[in-house]
Amino acid sequence: MGAGKSTIGRRLASRLGLPFVDADTEIERASGLSIAEIFERFGEAHFRDGERRVIARLIDGPVKVVATGGGAFVAADTRALILARAVAIWLDADIATLAERVRRRNTRPLLRDRDPAEVLSELAAIRNPLYAEAHIHISSKPTPHDATVRAILAALAKPR
């Protein structure tokens, strides 16, 4: 949350001449519900199952830049799918930067009625070791988005 997946993803796709797709938007389109409504009505496990199916469909199609929600890579089956059939990029940011960014919107189910910095610290402790499995690790700093995009392009140009 707040690392810049959608914003950076759109700019990266533009630079690569590829389409951009936000997995959360596709989930909402497929379900007819917002992410928050899915969490409220059916719970996180149901959401993660639908998320995995949507991401699998997106990966199977033509090459594109896909922004996934922060929890997608935590689910073992979704992470394995992404690692096997796509290039995973971890946009890593410090907790203070993330908290500042997520305070701008109140649509994030995992942050409801809690201090964003506290929630993000808890999530980072669990998620960061899993995110570290990504093929590419990029630091997302409070700098112009183009600097992050350039760092990703440089990392993509290196042999893996």
Coordinates of C-alpha atoms in Angstrom, one line a residue:
M1 CA 0.0 0.0 0.0
G2 CA 1.3 3.4 -1.0
A3 CA 4.5 2.2 -2.7
G4 CA 3.3 3.6 -6.0
K5 CA 2.3 0.4 -7.9
S6 CA -0.4 2.0 -10.0
T7 CA 1.2 5.3 -10.7
I8 CA 4.7 3.9 -11.4
G9 CA 3.0 1.0 -13.3
R10 CA 1.2 3.4 -15.7
R11 CA 4.4 5.3 -16.4
L12 CA 6.4 2.2 -16.8
A13 CA 3.9 0.8 -19.3
S14 CA 3.9 4.0 -21.2
R15 CA 7.8 4.0 -21.5
L16 CA 7.7 0.3 -22.6
G17 CA 4.9 0.8 -25.0
L18 CA 2.7 -1.8 -23.2
P19 CA -0.8 -1.7 -21.8
F20 CA -1.2 -1.1 -18.1
V21 CA -3.7 -3.0 -16.0
D22 CA -4.5 -2.6 -12.3
A23 CA -5.5 -6.0 -10.9
D24 CA -7.7 -4.4 -8.2
T25 CA -9.6 -2.5 -10.9
E26 CA -10.1 -5.8 -12.8
I27 CA -11.3 -7.5 -9.6
E28 CA -13.8 -4.8 -9.1
R29 CA -15.0 -5.0 -12.7
A30 CA -15.3 -8.8 -12.6
S31 CA -17.2 -8.8 -9.2
G32 CA -19.2 -5.6 -9.6
L33 CA -18.1 -4.7 -6.1
S34 CA -15.4 -2.4 -4.7
I35 CA -12.5 -4.1 -2.9
A36 CA -13.8 -2.8 0.4
E37 CA -17.2 -4.3 -0.3
I38 CA -15.7 -7.7 -1.2
F39 CA -13.7 -7.6 2.1
E40 CA -16.8 -6.6 4.1
R41 CA -19.2 -9.1 2.5
F42 CA -17.0 -12.1 1.9
G43 CA -13.8 -11.7 3.8
E44 CA -10.1 -11.6 2.8
A45 CA -9.8 -15.3 1.9
H46 CA -12.6 -15.0 -0.7
F47 CA -11.0 -11.8 -2.1
R48 CA -7.6 -13.5 -2.4
D49 CA -9.0 -16.4 -4.3
G50 CA -10.7 -14.0 -6.8
E51 CA -7.5 -12.0 -6.9
R52 CA -5.4 -15.1 -7.9
R53 CA -7.8 -16.0 -10.7
V54 CA -7.8 -12.4 -12.1
I55 CA -4.0 -12.2 -12.0
A56 CA -3.7 -15.6 -13.7
R57 CA -6.0 -14.4 -16.5
L58 CA -4.0 -11.2 -16.8
I59 CA -0.7 -13.0 -17.0
D60 CA -2.0 -15.5 -19.6
G61 CA -2.9 -12.6 -22.0
P62 CA -0.7 -10.4 -24.1
V63 CA 2.4 -8.9 -22.4
K64 CA 1.4 -5.9 -20.2
V65 CA 2.4 -4.2 -17.0
V66 CA 0.2 -5.4 -14.1
A67 CA -0.1 -3.7 -10.8
T68 CA -1.2 -6.1 -8.1
G69 CA -2.5 -5.3 -4.6
G70 CA 0.0 -5.4 -1.8
G71 CA -1.4 -8.7 -0.4
A72 CA -1.4 -10.6 -3.7
F73 CA 2.3 -11.6 -3.5
V74 CA 1.8 -12.8 0.0
A75 CA -0.5 -15.6 -1.0
A76 CA 1.8 -18.6 -1.8
D77 CA -0.1 -19.7 -4.9
T78 CA -0.4 -16.2 -6.4
R79 CA 3.3 -15.5 -5.7
A80 CA 4.3 -18.8 -7.3
L81 CA 2.2 -18.0 -10.4
I82 CA 3.8 -14.5 -10.7
L83 CA 7.4 -15.7 -10.1
A84 CA 7.0 -18.5 -12.7
R85 CA 5.2 -16.6 -15.4
A86 CA 6.0 -12.9 -15.0
V87 CA 8.7 -10.5 -13.9
A88 CA 8.0 -9.4 -10.3
I89 CA 9.1 -6.0 -9.2
W90 CA 9.0 -5.0 -5.5
L91 CA 8.6 -1.3 -5.0
D92 CA 10.0 -0.9 -1.5
A93 CA 9.4 2.2 0.5
D94 CA 10.0 3.1 4.1
I95 CA 7.1 3.1 6.6
A96 CA 7.0 6.9 7.0
T97 CA 6.7 7.4 3.2
L98 CA 4.0 4.7 2.9
A99 CA 2.0 6.1 5.8
E100 CA 2.1 9.6 4.3
R101 CA 0.9 8.3 0.9
V102 CA -1.9 6.1 2.2
R103 CA -3.4 8.9 4.5
R104 CA -4.5 10.6 1.2
R105 CA -7.3 7.9 0.7
N106 CA -9.6 6.2 3.1
T107 CA -10.6 3.3 0.8
R108 CA -8.1 0.7 2.1
P109 CA -9.9 -2.1 4.1
L110 CA -6.8 -3.1 6.1
L111 CA -6.3 0.5 7.4
R112 CA -9.9 1.1 8.6
D113 CA -9.9 2.6 12.2
R114 CA -6.2 2.0 12.7
D115 CA -3.0 4.1 12.6
P116 CA -1.6 3.6 9.1
A117 CA 2.1 3.6 10.3
E118 CA 1.3 0.9 12.8
V119 CA -0.6 -1.3 10.3
L120 CA 2.1 -0.8 7.7
S121 CA 4.8 -1.8 10.1
E122 CA 3.0 -5.0 11.0
L123 CA 2.4 -5.8 7.3
A124 CA 6.0 -5.1 6.4
A125 CA 7.2 -7.5 9.1
I126 CA 5.2 -10.2 7.5
R127 CA 5.3 -9.2 3.8
N128 CA 8.8 -7.9 3.2
P129 CA 10.5 -11.3 3.4
L130 CA 8.1 -12.6 0.8
Y131 CA 8.4 -9.5 -1.4
A132 CA 12.2 -10.1 -1.3
E133 CA 11.5 -13.1 -3.6
A134 CA 10.6 -10.7 -6.4
H135 CA 13.0 -10.8 -9.4
I136 CA 13.7 -7.0 -9.1
H137 CA 13.9 -4.8 -5.9
I138 CA 13.4 -1.1 -6.4
S139 CA 13.5 1.5 -3.7
S140 CA 10.4 3.8 -4.0
K141 CA 11.5 7.1 -2.5
P142 CA 9.7 10.4 -2.2
T143 CA 11.3 11.5 -5.5
P144 CA 9.8 12.2 -8.9
H145 CA 8.1 9.1 -10.3
D146 CA 10.3 9.1 -13.4
A147 CA 13.4 8.4 -11.2
T148 CA 11.7 5.2 -10.0
V149 CA 10.7 4.3 -13.6
R150 CA 14.2 4.8 -14.8
A151 CA 15.5 2.5 -12.0
I152 CA 13.1 -0.2 -13.1
L153 CA 14.0 0.2 -16.7
A154 CA 17.7 -0.2 -15.8
A155 CA 17.0 -3.3 -13.7
L156 CA 14.9 -4.8 -16.5
A157 CA 17.8 -4.3 -18.9
K158 CA 20.2 -6.4 -16.8
P159 CA 20.3 -10.1 -17.5
R160 CA 18.5 -12.3 -15.0

